[in-house]
Coordinates of C-alpha atoms in Angstrom, one line a residue:
Chain A
M1 CA -6.2 11.4 -4.9
E2 CA -7.4 13.1 -1.8
H3 CA -7.9 12.1 1.9
F4 CA -10.9 13.4 3.6
A5 CA -13.8 12.7 5.9
A6 CA -16.7 12.0 3.6
R7 CA -20.3 12.4 4.8
V8 CA -22.6 9.4 4.5
L9 CA -25.7 10.3 2.5
S10 CA -27.3 6.9 2.4
N11 CA -26.5 3.4 3.1
R12 CA -29.2 0.9 2.2
Q13 CA -29.7 -2.7 1.4
I14 CA -30.2 -3.2 -2.4
A15 CA -30.2 -7.0 -2.7
E16 CA -30.2 -10.1 -0.5
S17 CA -26.7 -9.5 0.8
W18 CA -25.5 -6.3 -0.9
R19 CA -25.7 -2.7 0.1
E20 CA -25.1 0.6 -1.6
L21 CA -23.3 3.4 0.2
V22 CA -23.6 6.9 -1.1
I23 CA -21.2 9.6 0.2
D24 CA -20.5 13.2 -0.7
W25 CA -17.5 13.6 -3.0
P26 CA -15.9 17.0 -2.7
A27 CA -12.7 15.7 -4.4
Q28 CA -11.5 15.0 -8.0
A29 CA -14.2 13.3 -10.1
P30 CA -13.7 9.5 -10.2
E31 CA -13.8 7.6 -13.4
P32 CA -15.3 4.1 -14.0
G33 CA -12.8 1.5 -12.9
Q34 CA -11.3 3.6 -10.2
F35 CA -11.7 2.9 -6.5
L36 CA -11.6 4.5 -3.0
T37 CA -10.4 3.2 0.3
V38 CA -12.1 3.7 3.6
R39 CA -11.3 3.2 7.2
A40 CA -14.2 1.2 8.6
S41 CA -13.3 1.9 12.2
P42 CA -11.3 4.5 14.0
R43 CA -9.9 1.7 16.2
F44 CA -7.3 -0.8 15.1
D45 CA -9.3 -4.0 14.6
P46 CA -10.1 -4.3 11.7
L47 CA -6.9 -2.4 10.9
L48 CA -6.4 -1.9 7.2
R49 CA -8.4 0.4 4.9
R50 CA -10.8 -1.4 2.6
P51 CA -10.9 -0.8 -1.1
F52 CA -14.2 -0.4 -3.0
A53 CA -14.8 0.3 -6.7
F54 CA -16.9 3.3 -7.5
A55 CA -20.4 2.2 -8.7
G56 CA -21.5 5.7 -9.7
F57 CA -20.8 9.4 -9.4
S58 CA -23.0 12.4 -9.9
R59 CA -21.2 15.5 -11.1
E60 CA -24.3 17.7 -10.3
R61 CA -24.7 16.5 -6.7
C62 CA -21.0 15.6 -6.0
E63 CA -22.0 12.2 -4.7
A64 CA -20.2 8.9 -5.2
S65 CA -21.5 5.4 -4.5
V66 CA -20.1 2.0 -3.9
I67 CA -21.8 -1.4 -3.8
Y68 CA -20.5 -3.8 -1.2
Q69 CA -21.2 -7.1 0.4
V70 CA -21.2 -7.6 4.2
R71 CA -18.5 -10.3 4.4
G72 CA -16.5 -9.6 7.6
E73 CA -16.1 -7.2 10.5
A74 CA -15.1 -4.2 8.3
T75 CA -18.1 -4.4 6.1
R76 CA -20.4 -5.1 9.1
L77 CA -19.1 -1.8 10.6
L78 CA -19.8 0.0 7.3
A79 CA -23.3 -1.4 7.2
D80 CA -23.9 0.3 10.5
L81 CA -23.1 3.8 9.2
A82 CA -26.2 6.0 9.2
A83 CA -26.7 9.1 7.0
G84 CA -24.7 11.9 8.4
A85 CA -21.9 9.8 9.7
R86 CA -18.3 10.6 8.6
L87 CA -16.2 8.1 6.8
D88 CA -12.4 8.4 6.5
T89 CA -12.0 8.2 2.7
I90 CA -9.1 8.3 0.1
G91 CA -9.7 8.5 -3.6
P92 CA -10.0 8.4 -6.5
L93 CA -7.3 5.7 -6.8
G94 CA -6.1 3.4 -9.6
R95 CA -6.4 3.0 -13.3
A96 CA -9.8 3.6 -14.9
F97 CA -11.3 1.7 -17.8
P98 CA -9.8 3.2 -21.0
P99 CA -12.3 4.6 -23.6
P100 CA -13.1 2.2 -26.5
G101 CA -10.8 2.6 -29.5
K102 CA -12.1 4.0 -32.8
G103 CA -14.5 1.5 -34.3
E104 CA -14.6 -0.7 -31.2
R105 CA -17.9 -1.8 -29.9
A106 CA -18.1 -1.7 -26.1
L107 CA -19.3 -4.9 -24.5
L108 CA -19.9 -4.6 -20.8
A109 CA -20.2 -7.5 -18.4
G110 CA -20.6 -7.3 -14.7
G111 CA -20.8 -10.5 -12.5
G112 CA -22.1 -10.7 -9.0
I113 CA -20.7 -8.2 -6.5
G114 CA -18.3 -7.2 -9.3
L115 CA -21.0 -5.2 -10.8
G116 CA -20.0 -1.8 -9.4
P117 CA -17.3 -0.6 -11.8
V118 CA -19.2 -1.9 -14.8
L119 CA -22.4 -0.3 -13.6
F120 CA -20.5 3.0 -13.3
L121 CA -19.3 2.6 -16.8
A122 CA -22.8 1.8 -18.1
R123 CA -24.0 4.9 -16.3
E124 CA -21.3 7.0 -17.8
F125 CA -22.2 5.8 -21.3
A126 CA -25.8 6.7 -20.5
R127 CA -24.9 10.2 -19.3
R128 CA -22.8 10.9 -22.3
K129 CA -25.6 9.7 -24.5
R130 CA -27.9 12.2 -22.8
E131 CA -25.4 14.9 -23.1
G132 CA -24.4 14.0 -26.6
V133 CA -20.8 13.4 -25.9
A134 CA -19.3 10.9 -28.3
T135 CA -18.1 7.5 -27.0
G136 CA -17.4 4.2 -28.7
E137 CA -18.2 3.0 -32.1
D138 CA -21.7 4.5 -32.6
G139 CA -20.5 7.4 -30.5
L140 CA -23.2 7.1 -27.9
S141 CA -23.8 3.8 -26.3
P142 CA -22.3 0.4 -25.5
A143 CA -23.3 -2.4 -28.0
L144 CA -24.2 -4.5 -25.0
A145 CA -24.3 -4.2 -21.2
C146 CA -25.1 -7.2 -19.2
F147 CA -25.0 -8.1 -15.5
G148 CA -25.2 -11.6 -14.1
F149 CA -26.5 -12.8 -10.8
R150 CA -27.3 -16.1 -9.1
T151 CA -31.1 -15.5 -8.6
A152 CA -33.7 -12.8 -8.6
A153 CA -33.0 -12.2 -4.9
S154 CA -29.5 -11.1 -5.7
V155 CA -30.4 -8.6 -8.4
P156 CA -29.9 -5.2 -6.9
A157 CA -33.0 -2.9 -6.6
I158 CA -31.4 0.1 -8.2
E159 CA -32.1 2.4 -11.2
W160 CA -30.5 0.6 -14.1
P161 CA -29.3 2.5 -17.1
E162 CA -31.4 2.1 -20.2
G163 CA -30.7 -0.9 -22.3
V164 CA -29.0 -3.0 -19.6
R165 CA -29.7 -6.7 -19.7
I166 CA -30.0 -8.7 -16.5
Y167 CA -29.1 -12.4 -16.4
T168 CA -29.7 -14.9 -13.6
D169 CA -28.2 -18.4 -13.4
D170 CA -31.7 -19.9 -12.7
G171 CA -33.7 -17.6 -14.9
S172 CA -35.7 -16.3 -11.9
A173 CA -35.1 -12.7 -13.2
G174 CA -34.2 -11.3 -16.6
F175 CA -32.6 -13.8 -19.0
A176 CA -31.4 -17.2 -18.0
G177 CA -27.7 -17.5 -18.5
T178 CA -24.6 -15.5 -17.9
P179 CA -23.1 -12.3 -19.3
S180 CA -20.2 -14.4 -20.7
S181 CA -22.6 -16.4 -22.8
A182 CA -24.3 -13.3 -24.0
L183 CA -21.0 -11.7 -25.1
A184 CA -20.0 -14.9 -26.9
E185 CA -22.9 -14.4 -29.2
E186 CA -21.5 -11.0 -30.4
D187 CA -20.2 -11.2 -34.0
A188 CA -17.8 -8.2 -34.0
G189 CA -14.7 -8.9 -36.1
P190 CA -11.1 -8.8 -34.8
G191 CA -10.2 -5.4 -33.4
R192 CA -13.9 -4.3 -33.5
A193 CA -14.9 -4.8 -29.9
R194 CA -13.6 -4.2 -26.4
I195 CA -14.9 -6.1 -23.4
Y196 CA -15.2 -4.2 -20.1
A197 CA -15.7 -6.5 -17.2
C198 CA -15.5 -7.1 -13.5
G199 CA -16.7 -10.1 -11.6
P200 CA -15.6 -13.5 -10.3
A201 CA -12.1 -14.6 -11.4
A202 CA -13.5 -17.5 -13.5
M203 CA -15.7 -15.1 -15.4
L204 CA -12.8 -12.8 -16.1
A205 CA -10.7 -15.7 -17.3
A206 CA -13.6 -16.8 -19.6
L207 CA -13.9 -13.3 -21.0
A208 CA -10.2 -12.9 -21.5
A209 CA -10.2 -16.2 -23.4
L210 CA -13.2 -15.1 -25.5
A211 CA -11.6 -11.8 -26.3
K212 CA -8.4 -13.5 -27.4
S213 CA -10.2 -16.0 -29.6
R214 CA -12.1 -13.2 -31.3
G215 CA -9.2 -10.8 -31.5
W216 CA -11.0 -8.3 -29.3
N217 CA -9.5 -6.1 -26.6
A218 CA -10.5 -6.5 -23.0
S219 CA -10.2 -4.2 -20.0
L220 CA -10.8 -6.3 -16.9
S221 CA -11.0 -5.1 -13.3
A222 CA -9.0 -7.5 -11.0
E223 CA -9.3 -7.9 -7.2
Q224 CA -6.5 -8.4 -4.7
W225 CA -6.0 -7.7 -1.0
M226 CA -4.5 -4.3 -0.4
A227 CA -2.6 -2.6 2.4
C228 CA -1.6 0.9 1.2
G229 CA -3.8 1.3 -1.9
V230 CA -1.4 3.8 -3.4
G231 CA 1.4 1.7 -4.9
A232 CA 3.9 1.7 -2.0
C233 CA 3.7 -1.6 -0.2
M234 CA 3.7 -4.1 -3.1
G235 CA 1.2 -6.2 -1.2
C236 CA -1.6 -6.4 -3.9
A237 CA 0.6 -8.0 -6.5
L238 CA -0.9 -10.0 -9.4
E239 CA 1.2 -12.2 -11.7
R240 CA 2.1 -10.8 -15.1
A241 CA 1.1 -13.0 -18.0
D242 CA 4.6 -12.6 -19.6
G243 CA 6.2 -14.1 -16.5
A244 CA 8.2 -10.9 -15.9
G245 CA 7.1 -10.5 -12.3
F246 CA 4.1 -8.8 -10.9
L247 CA 1.8 -5.8 -11.3
R248 CA 0.1 -3.9 -8.5
A249 CA -3.6 -4.1 -8.4
C250 CA -3.8 -0.7 -6.7
A251 CA -1.5 1.5 -8.9
D252 CA -1.0 -0.5 -12.1
G253 CA -4.7 -1.5 -12.1
P254 CA -7.2 -2.5 -10.9
V255 CA -8.2 -2.4 -14.6
F256 CA -5.8 -4.4 -16.7
E257 CA -5.7 -5.3 -20.3
R258 CA -6.4 -8.8 -21.7
D259 CA -2.7 -9.8 -21.9
D260 CA -1.3 -8.0 -18.8
I261 CA -2.4 -10.7 -16.3
D262 CA -2.6 -14.5 -16.5
W263 CA -6.4 -14.5 -15.9
A264 CA -6.6 -18.3 -16.0
A265 CA -4.0 -18.6 -13.2
E266 CA -6.0 -16.0 -11.2
A267 CA -9.1 -18.1 -11.6
A268 CA -7.3 -21.3 -10.6
R269 CA -5.9 -19.5 -7.5
A270 CA -9.4 -18.3 -6.6
A271 CA -10.8 -21.8 -7.0
R272 CA -8.2 -23.5 -4.7
Chain B
M1 CA 9.7 27.5 25.3
Q2 CA 10.0 26.0 21.8
P3 CA 11.4 22.4 22.1
T4 CA 14.2 21.4 19.8
L5 CA 13.1 18.5 17.7
S6 CA 16.2 17.7 15.8
V7 CA 18.1 14.6 16.7
Q8 CA 21.6 13.3 15.8
I9 CA 22.3 9.9 14.2
G10 CA 26.0 9.7 13.7
P11 CA 27.0 12.4 11.2
L12 CA 23.4 13.1 10.4
I13 CA 21.1 15.6 12.1
L14 CA 17.5 14.9 11.4
E15 CA 15.2 17.9 11.6
N16 CA 12.8 15.9 13.7
P17 CA 12.7 12.3 15.1
V18 CA 9.8 11.0 13.0
G19 CA 10.5 9.0 9.9
V20 CA 8.5 6.6 7.7
A21 CA 9.6 3.0 7.7
S22 CA 11.2 1.0 4.9
G23 CA 8.8 -1.0 2.8
T24 CA 5.7 1.0 3.8
F25 CA 6.4 4.2 1.9
G26 CA 7.9 3.2 -1.5
Y27 CA 10.4 5.9 -2.4
G28 CA 8.2 8.8 -1.1
S29 CA 6.5 9.9 -4.3
E30 CA 3.8 7.2 -3.9
Y31 CA 2.4 9.1 -0.9
E32 CA 3.2 12.6 -2.2
A33 CA -0.5 13.5 -2.8
L34 CA -1.5 12.5 0.7
V35 CA 1.5 13.3 2.9
E36 CA 3.4 16.5 3.5
L37 CA 6.8 14.9 2.7
N38 CA 8.6 18.0 3.9
A39 CA 7.3 17.5 7.4
L40 CA 9.0 14.1 7.7
G41 CA 12.3 13.7 9.6
A42 CA 13.4 10.9 7.4
I43 CA 12.3 8.7 4.6
Y44 CA 13.6 5.1 4.8
T45 CA 13.3 3.7 1.2
K46 CA 12.0 0.4 0.1
A47 CA 14.9 -2.1 0.4
V48 CA 17.4 -1.9 -2.5
T49 CA 19.1 -5.1 -3.6
L50 CA 21.8 -5.8 -6.2
A51 CA 19.5 -7.5 -8.8
P52 CA 15.9 -6.7 -9.4
R53 CA 13.6 -8.8 -7.3
P54 CA 10.0 -9.5 -8.5
G55 CA 9.0 -10.4 -4.9
N56 CA 7.3 -13.4 -3.4
A57 CA 4.4 -15.5 -4.7
I58 CA 0.9 -14.2 -4.0
P59 CA -1.1 -13.7 -1.8
R60 CA 1.4 -11.6 0.1
I61 CA -0.6 -9.9 2.8
V62 CA -3.3 -10.8 5.2
E63 CA -4.9 -8.8 8.0
T64 CA -4.6 -10.1 11.6
P65 CA -6.0 -8.9 14.9
A66 CA -4.7 -5.3 15.1
G67 CA -2.0 -6.1 12.7
M68 CA -1.1 -7.5 9.3
L69 CA 1.2 -10.2 8.0
N70 CA 3.3 -9.5 4.9
S71 CA 5.5 -11.6 2.7
I72 CA 6.5 -9.2 0.0
G73 CA 10.0 -10.6 -0.4
L74 CA 11.9 -7.4 -0.9
A75 CA 10.3 -6.7 -4.3
N76 CA 12.3 -3.9 -5.8
P77 CA 13.8 -2.9 -9.2
G78 CA 17.4 -3.4 -8.1
V79 CA 20.2 -0.9 -7.5
E80 CA 20.8 0.2 -11.1
A81 CA 17.1 1.1 -11.6
F82 CA 17.1 2.8 -8.1
V83 CA 20.1 4.9 -9.2
E84 CA 18.6 5.8 -12.5
H85 CA 14.9 6.3 -11.6
K86 CA 14.7 7.0 -7.9
L87 CA 17.8 8.8 -6.9
P88 CA 17.2 12.0 -8.9
E89 CA 13.9 12.5 -7.2
L90 CA 15.3 11.7 -3.8
K91 CA 17.8 14.5 -4.2
T92 CA 14.9 16.9 -4.1
R93 CA 13.6 15.8 -0.7
R94 CA 13.9 18.0 2.3
A95 CA 13.6 15.0 4.7
A96 CA 16.7 12.9 5.2
V97 CA 16.8 10.0 2.8
I98 CA 17.9 6.7 4.3
A99 CA 18.5 4.0 1.7
N100 CA 17.5 0.6 3.0
V101 CA 20.0 -2.0 1.8
A102 CA 19.4 -5.8 1.6
G103 CA 21.4 -8.7 0.2
A104 CA 21.6 -12.5 0.2
S105 CA 25.3 -12.4 1.0
E106 CA 27.9 -10.1 2.4
E107 CA 29.2 -9.4 -1.1
E108 CA 25.7 -8.3 -2.2
Y109 CA 25.3 -5.9 0.7
L110 CA 28.7 -4.4 -0.1
A111 CA 28.1 -4.2 -3.8
V112 CA 24.8 -2.3 -3.3
L113 CA 26.3 0.1 -0.8
E114 CA 29.3 0.7 -3.1
R115 CA 27.1 1.4 -6.1
L116 CA 25.0 3.8 -4.1
E117 CA 28.1 5.6 -2.7
E118 CA 29.4 5.9 -6.2
A119 CA 26.1 7.2 -7.6
A120 CA 25.4 9.6 -4.7
G121 CA 29.0 10.9 -4.5
P122 CA 30.9 11.7 -1.4
W123 CA 29.1 12.6 1.8
I124 CA 28.9 16.4 2.1
S125 CA 29.2 17.1 5.8
P126 CA 26.6 19.7 6.8
P127 CA 27.8 22.8 8.6
E128 CA 28.1 22.1 12.4
G129 CA 24.8 21.6 14.1
L130 CA 22.7 22.0 11.0
P131 CA 20.0 19.5 10.2
I132 CA 20.3 17.9 6.8
S133 CA 17.0 19.4 5.7
A134 CA 18.6 22.9 6.0
C135 CA 21.5 22.0 3.6
S136 CA 21.3 23.2 0.1
A137 CA 23.6 20.6 -1.5
R138 CA 21.9 17.2 -1.2
T139 CA 23.2 13.9 -2.6
G140 CA 19.9 11.9 -2.5
I141 CA 21.2 9.5 0.1
D142 CA 21.9 10.7 3.7
G143 CA 22.4 7.4 5.3
Y144 CA 21.9 3.7 5.0
E145 CA 19.7 1.3 6.9
I146 CA 21.1 -2.2 6.7
N147 CA 18.3 -4.8 6.6
V148 CA 19.6 -7.9 8.3
S149 CA 16.2 -8.8 9.6
C150 CA 13.8 -9.5 6.7
P151 CA 11.8 -12.7 7.6
N152 CA 10.6 -13.2 4.1
V153 CA 13.6 -14.2 2.1
R154 CA 15.5 -17.5 2.0
H155 CA 19.0 -16.1 2.0
G156 CA 20.4 -13.1 3.9
G157 CA 17.9 -11.3 6.0
L158 CA 17.3 -13.1 9.2
A159 CA 20.2 -15.5 8.6
F160 CA 22.5 -12.5 9.2
G161 CA 20.5 -10.7 11.8
T162 CA 20.3 -13.4 14.4
D163 CA 24.0 -14.0 14.5
P164 CA 26.1 -11.4 16.3
I165 CA 29.3 -12.5 14.7
Q166 CA 27.9 -12.0 11.2
V167 CA 26.3 -8.7 12.1
E168 CA 29.5 -7.3 13.4
R169 CA 31.5 -8.4 10.4
L170 CA 29.0 -7.1 7.9
T171 CA 28.6 -3.8 9.7
A172 CA 32.4 -3.3 9.9
A173 CA 32.8 -4.1 6.2
L174 CA 30.1 -1.5 5.3
R175 CA 31.5 1.0 7.8
A176 CA 34.8 0.9 6.0
R177 CA 33.0 2.0 2.8
T178 CA 30.9 4.9 3.8
R179 CA 31.0 8.1 5.9
R180 CA 27.2 8.4 5.7
A181 CA 25.1 7.5 8.7
L182 CA 25.0 3.7 9.0
I183 CA 22.0 2.2 10.7
V184 CA 21.5 -1.5 11.3
K185 CA 17.9 -2.7 11.3
L186 CA 17.4 -5.5 13.8
T187 CA 14.9 -8.4 14.1
P188 CA 12.9 -9.2 17.2
N189 CA 13.0 -12.9 16.2
V190 CA 15.8 -13.6 18.7
A191 CA 16.0 -14.7 22.3
D192 CA 17.8 -11.5 23.2
I193 CA 18.3 -8.5 21.1
A194 CA 21.0 -7.0 23.2
P195 CA 24.0 -9.0 21.9
I196 CA 22.9 -8.2 18.3
A197 CA 22.7 -4.5 19.0
R198 CA 26.1 -4.7 20.7
A199 CA 27.5 -6.4 17.6
A200 CA 26.2 -3.7 15.3
E201 CA 27.8 -1.1 17.6
A202 CA 31.1 -3.0 17.7
G203 CA 31.0 -3.1 13.9
G204 CA 30.8 0.7 13.8
A205 CA 27.1 1.3 13.2
D206 CA 25.9 4.9 14.0
A207 CA 22.5 3.5 15.2
V208 CA 20.3 0.5 15.4
S209 CA 16.7 0.5 14.3
L210 CA 14.2 -1.9 15.6
I211 CA 12.0 -3.8 15.3
N212 CA 11.6 -5.4 11.9
T213 CA 8.5 -7.7 11.7
L214 CA 7.8 -10.8 13.8
V215 CA 7.5 -14.1 12.0
G216 CA 3.8 -15.2 11.9
M217 CA 1.4 -17.4 10.2
V218 CA -2.3 -17.5 9.5
I219 CA -4.1 -20.7 8.4
D220 CA -7.3 -20.8 6.4
V221 CA -9.2 -23.6 8.2
R222 CA -11.6 -24.0 5.3
R223 CA -9.0 -24.4 2.6
L224 CA -6.7 -26.2 5.0
R225 CA -3.7 -24.1 4.0
P226 CA -1.7 -21.1 5.1
V227 CA -3.2 -17.9 3.7
L228 CA 0.1 -16.5 2.5
A229 CA 1.7 -18.2 -0.5
M230 CA 5.0 -18.4 1.4
G231 CA 3.4 -19.9 4.5
T232 CA 4.8 -17.4 7.0
G233 CA 5.1 -13.6 6.9
G234 CA 6.1 -10.7 9.0
L235 CA 3.7 -9.4 11.6
S236 CA 3.4 -5.6 12.0
G237 CA 0.9 -3.0 13.3
P238 CA -0.3 -2.1 16.8
A239 CA -0.3 -5.8 17.8
V240 CA 3.5 -5.8 17.9
R241 CA 4.1 -2.5 19.6
P242 CA 4.7 -3.8 23.1
V243 CA 7.3 -6.2 21.7
G244 CA 9.0 -3.3 19.9
V245 CA 9.0 -1.1 23.0
A246 CA 10.5 -3.9 25.0
C247 CA 13.2 -4.4 22.4
A248 CA 14.0 -0.7 22.2
Y249 CA 14.2 -0.6 26.0
K250 CA 16.7 -3.5 26.1
A251 CA 18.7 -2.3 23.2
A252 CA 19.0 1.2 24.6
R253 CA 20.5 -0.2 27.7
A254 CA 22.9 -2.4 25.8
V255 CA 24.5 0.2 23.5
R256 CA 25.7 3.8 23.5
I257 CA 24.7 4.5 19.9
P258 CA 21.2 5.8 19.3
V259 CA 18.2 3.4 19.0
I260 CA 15.5 4.2 16.4
G261 CA 12.2 2.6 17.5
L262 CA 9.5 1.3 15.3
G263 CA 6.7 -1.2 15.4
G264 CA 3.0 -0.4 15.7
I265 CA 3.2 3.3 16.1
M266 CA -0.2 4.7 15.4
C267 CA -0.2 8.0 17.4
A268 CA 2.1 10.3 19.4
D269 CA 1.7 8.4 22.6
D270 CA 2.9 5.2 20.9
A271 CA 6.0 7.1 19.7
L272 CA 6.5 8.6 23.1
Q273 CA 6.6 5.0 24.6
Y274 CA 9.6 4.3 22.3
L275 CA 11.3 7.6 23.2
L276 CA 10.7 6.9 26.9
A277 CA 12.1 3.4 26.5
G278 CA 15.3 5.0 25.2
A279 CA 14.9 5.5 21.5
R280 CA 16.2 8.8 20.0
A281 CA 14.0 8.6 16.9
V282 CA 11.0 6.6 15.6
Q283 CA 9.6 5.3 12.3
V284 CA 6.0 4.9 11.4
G285 CA 5.3 1.9 9.2
T286 CA 2.0 0.1 9.0
G287 CA 0.3 3.2 10.6
T288 CA 0.8 5.0 7.3
F289 CA -1.3 2.4 5.5
V290 CA -4.2 3.0 7.9
N291 CA -3.8 6.8 8.0
P292 CA -1.2 8.3 5.6
R293 CA -0.9 11.4 7.9
T294 CA 0.1 9.3 10.9
A295 CA 3.8 10.5 10.9
E296 CA 2.7 14.1 10.7
E297 CA 0.3 13.6 13.6
V298 CA 2.9 11.8 15.6
L299 CA 5.3 14.7 15.2
C300 CA 2.7 17.3 16.2
G301 CA 1.8 15.2 19.2
I302 CA 5.4 14.8 20.3
R303 CA 6.0 18.6 19.9
A304 CA 2.8 19.4 22.0
W305 CA 3.8 16.8 24.7
M306 CA 7.3 18.3 24.9
E307 CA 5.9 21.8 25.3
R308 CA 3.5 20.7 27.9
E309 CA 6.1 18.7 29.9
G310 CA 8.7 21.4 29.5
V311 CA 11.1 19.1 27.7
E312 CA 13.7 20.9 25.6
R313 CA 15.3 18.1 23.7
V314 CA 14.1 14.8 22.3
E315 CA 17.2 13.1 23.8
A316 CA 16.0 14.1 27.3
I317 CA 12.8 12.1 27.0
A318 CA 14.8 8.8 27.4
K319 CA 15.9 10.0 30.9
M320 CA 12.4 10.6 32.1
L321 CA 11.3 7.0 32.4
A322 CA 10.9 6.1 36.1

């Protein structure tokens, strides 16, 4: 991890309420699932750094991107950054998605604003395919990569990797339905698939349950408020599934395995 | 003129007055990639308790205007794991290592301190006038900060820290068991901090550090519930700085032992406010979350200010307040 003043290269609206921020990345190459933190303002309100998952990284151009939603003051300030502005940045942070095991099909699912890390993973698969670097069961591509959105208006206008399937709740773009239902139609046997996902807590809980019922592995990216982002403050705790305390979203995650976290409890908490 | 930055806290001379506060810096290694640990005057560890503590229910943190609330609940692996996994690495630090000790009862505080004393071995008194950072033989623990001020646990914590009689008794019992620097960390959640500071001094403390966090609450008006799972939490960050400076000012006039000031320090001027109020050293806490290099920048700024003002020693700053 490094701490530096990144230069904003672009910062544009890509969907109804989402934006893509591209910054130069002179630091260690990030991996899909990892995140960065930024200080949205040099002043003290908002105070804390904000974490964002990498949505892409170009080795050739040394550029990294994140996709974010304008939700509060910090993201409003981010949205105001023009190309050329400097952004106080720390990264890469956290645990990345692990590679698929031998003989495992990679099943990718991104939901809503959680699309970033899964998009980055799909992009990496595509890059490796182009470069002929082996990954996953067939060595070159995920068996399935789907992204779900509410309506056509929330589907980001970006360059999607080849083979990606778009789902909308109302069928106004791509297929009608959700990534979860698409993954449920997969017929891989026990131990023959690994789900990679990020999205709403309810979606992650459904996918963890699906993986469990099929005997698949699942690497799921969780979300929690953070203060330090480096494992020091214990603020971003998530409940362990085995009841033995907590894990830190920032340093033990944000990518966790199927049985690390009680995903159903997280979904219930989010719904309260 | 080169100012002298070292400051004395009981038997311990810190190379410089800027430390990083307990609970905001883990055990040091968490920030190693981002912070020049050797530049720090002291590292105050995450609180150590007798048994492992998983910590409080989630969510544990929420941002507030120019601040944050936390309700971590002293999450830590317990004294045995600290001794086994953290102490070896702490022995390699140049900065003074101050172990923050917490407990739910007097017996627990004593048991933790006794175990740490046993594990670190006897205090090796540095040669006269030498900062601990210049000593070759290090034990991994150069002092203790006694946390009698955590607002986020049911037992111990605040229950001790708001009662001068208990503070004095606990401090005296701990004093009898260590020759290392003994610092008592005080809460601002009292009507008057002076009697508590005097109680720590009477018990034999080498210094008091203040302030711990202020009790606060944020309510989610859509969900009709407090945001934090525990309801309340401890407020920190720039929002609390004026409270901390006032407490340091009062405490410094109530006791002869050094005061270590903390609460909302984000830059050198903030730290200088504490030093002018009467503190001999400072800690950076929440500021590290925002900018991991805050402590380094604070130290640079204090040095530059002393050079500019022609101040030779940190202790002299306290006498400059009009």
